PDB file of C-alpha atoms in Angstrom:
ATOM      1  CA  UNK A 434      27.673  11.745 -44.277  1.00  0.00           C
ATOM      2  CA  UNK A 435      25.458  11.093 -47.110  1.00  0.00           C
ATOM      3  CA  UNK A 436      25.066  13.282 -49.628  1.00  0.00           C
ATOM      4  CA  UNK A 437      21.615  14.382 -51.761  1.00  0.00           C
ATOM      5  CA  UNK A 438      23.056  13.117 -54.966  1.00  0.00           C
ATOM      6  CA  UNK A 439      23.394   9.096 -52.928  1.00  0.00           C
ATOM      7  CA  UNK A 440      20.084   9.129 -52.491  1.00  0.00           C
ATOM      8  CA  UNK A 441      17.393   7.588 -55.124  1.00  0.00           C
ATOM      9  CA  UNK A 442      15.149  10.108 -56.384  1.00  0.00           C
ATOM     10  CA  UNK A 443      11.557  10.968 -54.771  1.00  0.00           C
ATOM     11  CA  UNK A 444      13.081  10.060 -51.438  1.00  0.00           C
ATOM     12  CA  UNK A 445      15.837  12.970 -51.304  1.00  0.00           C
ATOM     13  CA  UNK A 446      13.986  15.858 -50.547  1.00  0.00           C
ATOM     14  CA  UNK A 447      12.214  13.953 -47.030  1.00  0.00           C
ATOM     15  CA  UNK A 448      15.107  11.786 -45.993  1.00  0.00           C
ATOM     16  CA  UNK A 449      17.396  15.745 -46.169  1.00  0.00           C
ATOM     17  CA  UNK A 450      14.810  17.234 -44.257  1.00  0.00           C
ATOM     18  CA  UNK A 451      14.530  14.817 -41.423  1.00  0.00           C
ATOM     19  CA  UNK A 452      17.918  15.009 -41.451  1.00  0.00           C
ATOM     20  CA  UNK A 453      18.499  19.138 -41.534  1.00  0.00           C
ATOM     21  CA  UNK A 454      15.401  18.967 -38.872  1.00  0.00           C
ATOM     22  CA  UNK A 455      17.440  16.577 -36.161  1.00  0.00           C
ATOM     23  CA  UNK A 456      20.464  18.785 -36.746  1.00  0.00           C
ATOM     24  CA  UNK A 457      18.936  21.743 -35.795  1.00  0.00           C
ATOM     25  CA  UNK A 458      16.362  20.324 -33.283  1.00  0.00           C
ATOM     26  CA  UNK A 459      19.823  19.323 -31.391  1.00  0.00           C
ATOM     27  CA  UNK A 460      21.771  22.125 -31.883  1.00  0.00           C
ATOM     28  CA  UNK A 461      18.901  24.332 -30.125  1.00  0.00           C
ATOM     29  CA  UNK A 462      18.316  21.711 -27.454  1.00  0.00           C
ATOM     30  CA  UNK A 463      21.854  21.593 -26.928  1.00  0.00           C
ATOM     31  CA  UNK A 464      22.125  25.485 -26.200  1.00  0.00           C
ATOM     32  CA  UNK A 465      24.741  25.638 -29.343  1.00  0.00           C
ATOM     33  CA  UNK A 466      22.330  27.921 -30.633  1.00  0.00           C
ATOM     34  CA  UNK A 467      20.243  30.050 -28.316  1.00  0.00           C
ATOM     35  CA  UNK A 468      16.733  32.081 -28.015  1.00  0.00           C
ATOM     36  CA  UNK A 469      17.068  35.034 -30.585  1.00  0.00           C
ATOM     37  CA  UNK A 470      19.984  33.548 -32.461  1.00  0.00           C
ATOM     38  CA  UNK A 471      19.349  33.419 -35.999  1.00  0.00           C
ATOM     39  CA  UNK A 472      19.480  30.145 -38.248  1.00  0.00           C
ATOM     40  CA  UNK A 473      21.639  30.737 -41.561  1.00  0.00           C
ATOM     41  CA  UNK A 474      19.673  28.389 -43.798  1.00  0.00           C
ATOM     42  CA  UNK A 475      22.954  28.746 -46.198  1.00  0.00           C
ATOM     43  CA  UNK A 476      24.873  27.844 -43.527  1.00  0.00           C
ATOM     44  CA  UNK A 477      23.228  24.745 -42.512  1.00  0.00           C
ATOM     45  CA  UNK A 478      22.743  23.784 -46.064  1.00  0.00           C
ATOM     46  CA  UNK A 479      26.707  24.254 -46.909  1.00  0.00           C
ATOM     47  CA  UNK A 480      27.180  22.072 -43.409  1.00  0.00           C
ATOM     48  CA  UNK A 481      25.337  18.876 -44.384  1.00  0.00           C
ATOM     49  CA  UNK A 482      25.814  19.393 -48.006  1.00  0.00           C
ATOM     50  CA  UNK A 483      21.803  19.612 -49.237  1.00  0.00           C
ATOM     51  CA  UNK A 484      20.535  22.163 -50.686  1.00  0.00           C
ATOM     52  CA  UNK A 485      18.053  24.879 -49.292  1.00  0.00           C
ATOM     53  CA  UNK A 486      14.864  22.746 -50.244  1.00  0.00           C
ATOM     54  CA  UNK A 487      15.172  20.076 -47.791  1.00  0.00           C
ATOM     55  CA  UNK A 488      16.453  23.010 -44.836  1.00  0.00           C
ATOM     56  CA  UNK A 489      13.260  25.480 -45.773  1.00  0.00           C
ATOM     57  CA  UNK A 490      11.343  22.226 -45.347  1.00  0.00           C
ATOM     58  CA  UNK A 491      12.412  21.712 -41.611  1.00  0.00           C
ATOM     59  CA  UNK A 492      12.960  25.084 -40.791  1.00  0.00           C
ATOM     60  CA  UNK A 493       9.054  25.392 -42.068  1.00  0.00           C
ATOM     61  CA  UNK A 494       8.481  22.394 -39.531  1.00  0.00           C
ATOM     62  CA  UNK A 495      10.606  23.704 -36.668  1.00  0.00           C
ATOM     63  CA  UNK A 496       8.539  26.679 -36.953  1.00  0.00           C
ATOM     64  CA  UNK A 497       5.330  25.585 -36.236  1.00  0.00           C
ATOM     65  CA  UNK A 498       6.177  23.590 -33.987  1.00  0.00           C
ATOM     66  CA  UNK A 499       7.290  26.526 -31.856  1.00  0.00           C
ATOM     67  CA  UNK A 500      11.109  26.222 -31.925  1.00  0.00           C
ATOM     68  CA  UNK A 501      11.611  29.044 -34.210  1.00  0.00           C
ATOM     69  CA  UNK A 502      10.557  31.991 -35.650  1.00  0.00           C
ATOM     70  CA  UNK A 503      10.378  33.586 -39.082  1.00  0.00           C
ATOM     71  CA  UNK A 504      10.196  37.377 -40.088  1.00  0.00           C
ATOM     72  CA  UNK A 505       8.568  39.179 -42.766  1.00  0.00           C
ATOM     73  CA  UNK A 506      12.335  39.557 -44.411  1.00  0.00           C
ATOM     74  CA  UNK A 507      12.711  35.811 -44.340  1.00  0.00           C
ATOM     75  CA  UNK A 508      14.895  35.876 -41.613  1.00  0.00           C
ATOM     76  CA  UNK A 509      14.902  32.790 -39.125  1.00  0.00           C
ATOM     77  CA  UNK A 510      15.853  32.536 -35.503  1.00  0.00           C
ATOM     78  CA  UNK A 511      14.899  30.410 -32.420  1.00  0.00           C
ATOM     79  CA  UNK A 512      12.306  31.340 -31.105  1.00  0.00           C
ATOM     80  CA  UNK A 513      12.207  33.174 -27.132  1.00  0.00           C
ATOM     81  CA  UNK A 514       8.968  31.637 -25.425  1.00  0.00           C
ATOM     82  CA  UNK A 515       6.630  33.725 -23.867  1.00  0.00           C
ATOM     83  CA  UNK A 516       5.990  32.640 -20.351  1.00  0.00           C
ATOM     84  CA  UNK A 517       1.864  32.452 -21.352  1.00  0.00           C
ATOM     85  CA  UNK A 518       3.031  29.269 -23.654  1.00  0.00           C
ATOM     86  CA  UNK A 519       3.826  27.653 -20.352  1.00  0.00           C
ATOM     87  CA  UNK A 520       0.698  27.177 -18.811  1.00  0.00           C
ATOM     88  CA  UNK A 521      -0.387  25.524 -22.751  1.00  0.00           C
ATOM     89  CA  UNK A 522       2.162  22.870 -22.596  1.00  0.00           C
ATOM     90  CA  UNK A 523       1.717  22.272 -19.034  1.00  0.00           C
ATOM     91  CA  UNK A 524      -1.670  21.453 -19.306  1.00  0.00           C
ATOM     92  CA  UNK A 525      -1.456  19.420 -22.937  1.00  0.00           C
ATOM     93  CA  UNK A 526       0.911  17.117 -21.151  1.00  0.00           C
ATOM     94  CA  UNK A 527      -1.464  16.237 -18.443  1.00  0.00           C
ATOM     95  CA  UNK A 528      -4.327  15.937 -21.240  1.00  0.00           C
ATOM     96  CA  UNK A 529      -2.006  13.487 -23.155  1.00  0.00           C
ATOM     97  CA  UNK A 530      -0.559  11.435 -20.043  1.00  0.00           C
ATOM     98  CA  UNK A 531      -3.634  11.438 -17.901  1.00  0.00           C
ATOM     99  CA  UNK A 532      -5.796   9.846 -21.278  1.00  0.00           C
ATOM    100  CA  UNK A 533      -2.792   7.615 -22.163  1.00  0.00           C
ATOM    101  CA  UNK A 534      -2.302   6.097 -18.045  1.00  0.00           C
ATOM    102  CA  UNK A 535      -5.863   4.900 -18.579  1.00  0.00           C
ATOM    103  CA  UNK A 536      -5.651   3.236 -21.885  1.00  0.00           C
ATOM    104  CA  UNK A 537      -2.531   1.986 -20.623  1.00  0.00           C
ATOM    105  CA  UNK A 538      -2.874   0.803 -17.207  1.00  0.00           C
ATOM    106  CA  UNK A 539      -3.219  -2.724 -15.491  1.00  0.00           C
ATOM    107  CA  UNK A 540      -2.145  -5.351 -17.630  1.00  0.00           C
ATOM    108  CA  UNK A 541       0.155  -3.460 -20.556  1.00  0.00           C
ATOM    109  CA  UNK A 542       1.819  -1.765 -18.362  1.00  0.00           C
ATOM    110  CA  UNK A 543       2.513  -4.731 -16.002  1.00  0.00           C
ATOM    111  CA  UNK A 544       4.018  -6.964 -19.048  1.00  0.00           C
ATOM    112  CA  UNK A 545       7.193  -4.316 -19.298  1.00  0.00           C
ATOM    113  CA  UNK A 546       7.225  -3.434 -15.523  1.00  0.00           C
ATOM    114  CA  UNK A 547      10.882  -4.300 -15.233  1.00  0.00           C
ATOM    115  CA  UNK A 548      12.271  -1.973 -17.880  1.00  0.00           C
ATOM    116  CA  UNK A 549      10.099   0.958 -16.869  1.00  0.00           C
ATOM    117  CA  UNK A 550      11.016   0.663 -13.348  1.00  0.00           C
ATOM    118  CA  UNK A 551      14.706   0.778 -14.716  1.00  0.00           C
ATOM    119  CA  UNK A 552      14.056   3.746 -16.274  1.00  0.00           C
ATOM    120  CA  UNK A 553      11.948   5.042 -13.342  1.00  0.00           C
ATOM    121  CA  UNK A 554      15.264   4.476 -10.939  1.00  0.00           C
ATOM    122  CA  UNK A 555      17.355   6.279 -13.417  1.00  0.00           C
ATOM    123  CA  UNK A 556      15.174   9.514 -12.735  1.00  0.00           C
ATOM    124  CA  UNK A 557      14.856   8.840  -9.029  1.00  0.00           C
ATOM    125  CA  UNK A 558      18.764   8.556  -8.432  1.00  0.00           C
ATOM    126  CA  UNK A 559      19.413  11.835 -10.742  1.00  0.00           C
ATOM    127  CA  UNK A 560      19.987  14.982  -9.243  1.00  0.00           C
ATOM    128  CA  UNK A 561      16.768  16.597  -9.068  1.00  0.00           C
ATOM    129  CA  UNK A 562      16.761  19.986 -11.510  1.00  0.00           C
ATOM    130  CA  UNK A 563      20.069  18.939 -13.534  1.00  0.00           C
ATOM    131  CA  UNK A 564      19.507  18.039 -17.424  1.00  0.00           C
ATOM    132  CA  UNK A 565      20.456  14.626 -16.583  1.00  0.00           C
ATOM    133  CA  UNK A 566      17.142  14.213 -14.250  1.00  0.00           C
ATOM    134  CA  UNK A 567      14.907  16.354 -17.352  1.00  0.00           C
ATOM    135  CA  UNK A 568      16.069  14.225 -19.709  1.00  0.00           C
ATOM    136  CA  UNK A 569      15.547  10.916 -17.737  1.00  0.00           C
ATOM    137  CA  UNK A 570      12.546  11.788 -17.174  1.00  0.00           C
ATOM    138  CA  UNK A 571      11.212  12.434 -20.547  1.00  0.00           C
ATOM    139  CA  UNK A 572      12.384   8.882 -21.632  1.00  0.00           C
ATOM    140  CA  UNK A 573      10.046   7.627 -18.922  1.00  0.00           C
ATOM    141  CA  UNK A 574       6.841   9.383 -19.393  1.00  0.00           C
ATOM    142  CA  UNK A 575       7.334   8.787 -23.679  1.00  0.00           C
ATOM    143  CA  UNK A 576       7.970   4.967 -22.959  1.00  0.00           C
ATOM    144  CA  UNK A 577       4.389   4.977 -20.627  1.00  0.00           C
ATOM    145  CA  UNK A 578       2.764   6.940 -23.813  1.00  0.00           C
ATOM    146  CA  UNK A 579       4.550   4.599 -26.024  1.00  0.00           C
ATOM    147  CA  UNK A 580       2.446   1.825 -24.121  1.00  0.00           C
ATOM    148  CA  UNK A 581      -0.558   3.046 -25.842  1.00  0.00           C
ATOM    149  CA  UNK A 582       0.754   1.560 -29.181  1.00  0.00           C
ATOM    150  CA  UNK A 583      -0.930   4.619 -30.853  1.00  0.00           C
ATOM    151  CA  UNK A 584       2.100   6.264 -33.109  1.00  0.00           C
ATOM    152  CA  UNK A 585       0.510   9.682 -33.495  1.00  0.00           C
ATOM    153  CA  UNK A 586      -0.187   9.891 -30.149  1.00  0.00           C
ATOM    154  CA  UNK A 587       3.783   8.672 -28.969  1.00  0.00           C
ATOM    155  CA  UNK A 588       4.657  11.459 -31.629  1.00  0.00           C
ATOM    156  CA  UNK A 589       2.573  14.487 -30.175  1.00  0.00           C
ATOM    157  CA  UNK A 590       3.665  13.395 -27.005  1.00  0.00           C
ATOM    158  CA  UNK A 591       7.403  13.536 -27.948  1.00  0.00           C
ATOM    159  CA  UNK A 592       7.024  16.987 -29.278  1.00  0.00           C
ATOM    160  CA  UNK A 593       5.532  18.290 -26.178  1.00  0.00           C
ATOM    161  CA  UNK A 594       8.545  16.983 -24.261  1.00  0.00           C
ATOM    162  CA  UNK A 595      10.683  18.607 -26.360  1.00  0.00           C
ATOM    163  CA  UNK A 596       8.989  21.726 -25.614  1.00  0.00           C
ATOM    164  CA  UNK A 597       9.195  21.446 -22.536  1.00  0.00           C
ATOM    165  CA  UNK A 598      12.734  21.164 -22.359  1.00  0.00           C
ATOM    166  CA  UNK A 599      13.179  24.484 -24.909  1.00  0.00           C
ATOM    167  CA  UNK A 600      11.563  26.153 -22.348  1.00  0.00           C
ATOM    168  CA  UNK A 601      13.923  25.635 -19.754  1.00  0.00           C
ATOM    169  CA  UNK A 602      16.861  26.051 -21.742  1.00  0.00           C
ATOM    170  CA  UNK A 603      14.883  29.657 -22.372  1.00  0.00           C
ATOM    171  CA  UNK A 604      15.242  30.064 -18.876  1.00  0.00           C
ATOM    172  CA  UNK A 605      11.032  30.422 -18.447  1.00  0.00           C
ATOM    173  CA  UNK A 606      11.523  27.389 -15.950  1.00  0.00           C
ATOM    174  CA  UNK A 607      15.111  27.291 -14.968  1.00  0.00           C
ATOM    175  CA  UNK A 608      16.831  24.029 -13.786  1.00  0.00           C
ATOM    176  CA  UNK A 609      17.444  25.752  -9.994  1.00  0.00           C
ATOM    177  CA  UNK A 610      13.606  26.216  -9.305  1.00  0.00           C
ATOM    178  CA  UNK A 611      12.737  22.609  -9.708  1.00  0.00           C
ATOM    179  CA  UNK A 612      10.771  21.003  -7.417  1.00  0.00           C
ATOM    180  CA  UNK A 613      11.800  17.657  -6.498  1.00  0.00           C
ATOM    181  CA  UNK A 614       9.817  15.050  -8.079  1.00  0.00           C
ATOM    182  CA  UNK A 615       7.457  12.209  -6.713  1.00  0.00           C
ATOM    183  CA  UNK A 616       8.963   9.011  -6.391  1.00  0.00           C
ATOM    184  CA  UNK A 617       8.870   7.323 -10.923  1.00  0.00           C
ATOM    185  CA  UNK A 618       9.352   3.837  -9.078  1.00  0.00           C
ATOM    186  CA  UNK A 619       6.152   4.440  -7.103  1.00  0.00           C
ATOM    187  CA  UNK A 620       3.906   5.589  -9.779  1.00  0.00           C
ATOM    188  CA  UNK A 621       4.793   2.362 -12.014  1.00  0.00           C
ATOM    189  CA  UNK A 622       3.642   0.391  -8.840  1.00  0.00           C
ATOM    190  CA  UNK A 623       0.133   2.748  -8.814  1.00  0.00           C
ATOM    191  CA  UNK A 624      -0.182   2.276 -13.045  1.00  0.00           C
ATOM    192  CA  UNK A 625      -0.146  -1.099 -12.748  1.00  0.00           C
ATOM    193  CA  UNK A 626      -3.048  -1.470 -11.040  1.00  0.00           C
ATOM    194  CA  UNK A 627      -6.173  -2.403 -13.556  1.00  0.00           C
ATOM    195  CA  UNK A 628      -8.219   0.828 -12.722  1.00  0.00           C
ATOM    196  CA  UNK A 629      -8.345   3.345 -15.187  1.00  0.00           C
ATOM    197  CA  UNK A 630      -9.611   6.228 -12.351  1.00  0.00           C
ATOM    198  CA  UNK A 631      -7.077   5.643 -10.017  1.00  0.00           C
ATOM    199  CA  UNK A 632      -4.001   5.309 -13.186  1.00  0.00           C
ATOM    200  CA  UNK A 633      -5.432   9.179 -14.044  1.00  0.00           C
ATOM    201  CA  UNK A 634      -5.921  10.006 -10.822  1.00  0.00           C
ATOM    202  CA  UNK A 635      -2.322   8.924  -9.600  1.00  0.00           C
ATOM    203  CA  UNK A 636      -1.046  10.568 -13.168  1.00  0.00           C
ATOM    204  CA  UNK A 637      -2.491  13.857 -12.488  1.00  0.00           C
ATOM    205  CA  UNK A 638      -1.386  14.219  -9.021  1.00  0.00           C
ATOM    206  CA  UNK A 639       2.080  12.986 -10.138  1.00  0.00           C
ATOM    207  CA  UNK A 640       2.306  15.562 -12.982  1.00  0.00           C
ATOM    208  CA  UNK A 641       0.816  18.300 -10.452  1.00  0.00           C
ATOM    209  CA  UNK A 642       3.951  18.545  -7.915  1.00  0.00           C
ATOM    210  CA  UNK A 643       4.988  22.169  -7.971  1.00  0.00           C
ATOM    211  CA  UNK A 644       3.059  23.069 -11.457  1.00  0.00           C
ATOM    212  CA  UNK A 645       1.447  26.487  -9.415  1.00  0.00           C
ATOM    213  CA  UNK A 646       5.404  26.595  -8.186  1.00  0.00           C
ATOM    214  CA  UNK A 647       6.230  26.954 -11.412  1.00  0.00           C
ATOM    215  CA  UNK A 648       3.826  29.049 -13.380  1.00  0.00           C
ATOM    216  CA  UNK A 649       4.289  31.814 -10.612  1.00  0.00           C
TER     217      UNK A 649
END
């Protein structure tokens, strides 16, 4: 592992914090730390060997991007969703995918049908509510958004996803109550269809299977 003083100066202090940010983006969305545990900043900064700058600029980051929480006496932990936030992301998501199938659609998305409908039969043959399935299926949907060639879009997007899966791992939408999913092979098929309504329209209905299932 690198350490700050390898690093040519001006470029420390961003290249530490994406790095302190992945480390604790995965250690929440691997469960290794949970809702209400709290985030030693000297801890993590003794771990990958920075110093606090580069970890208050990702906690900083982390935090308002809804993955963790800071109190008035500085203290940090990650963050327990409410179950009002759920509704929010659900319907951001649709805004973002619903938009992107249309820009998307017909010809683009034809060009790399073979690889998405790889990915699509990777959801389709996972076990549906297991973290395998969740996470298959978030490579999917960011590789159609990704089709947009729009970067800030593709990174918004990502960021919802990851939300989305914090959530569950907060137990607001718990792996068991999953409703199985519409068939990911199928909806390539629809999206590739030059017709901007019908992409949205088969987007929305594929992103509305069990959301009233889930919000109650």
């Amino acid at each position: 592992m690198p350490t700050e003083a390898s690093v040519k100066p001006g470029h420390h202090e961003t290249s530490f914090a994406r790095q302190t940010y992945d480390f604790i983006i995965q250690q929440i969305l691997d469960g290794k730390l949970k809702p209400g545990d709290e985030v030693n900043r000297k801890g993590v900064a003794s771990e990958l060997g920075v110093s606090l700058a580069p970890v208050s600029e990702a906690v900083n980051q982390l935090e308002s991007e809804g993955f963790l929480e800071i109190s008035p006496r500085r203290q940090t932990r990650v963050r327990i969703v409410r179950k009002e936030e759920v509704r929010g992301l659900l319907i951001l998501r649709e805004a973002i995918e619903c938009q992107a199938a249309r820009l998307y659609c017909g010809t683009r998305i034809s060009k790399h049908r073979e690889a998405l409908t790889k990915l699509a039969q990777a959801v389709d043959s996972s076990e549906a509510g297991s973290k395998e399935n969740e996470v298959a299926e978030s490579v999917f949907h960011e590789a159609l958004v990704d089709l947009v060639e729009c970067e800030m879009l593709s990174a918004e997007f990502q960021k919802v996803m990851r939300r989305k899966l914090f959530m569950k791992i907060n137990i607001i939408v718990p792996w068991s109550i999953q409703p199985p999913l519409d068939s990911h092979e199928k909806l390539v098929a629809e999206l590739c269809k030059d017709d901007p309504d019908a992409a949205e329209a088969a987007m929305r209905k594929h992103l509305e299977r069990g959301r009233e299932r889930i919000l109650k």
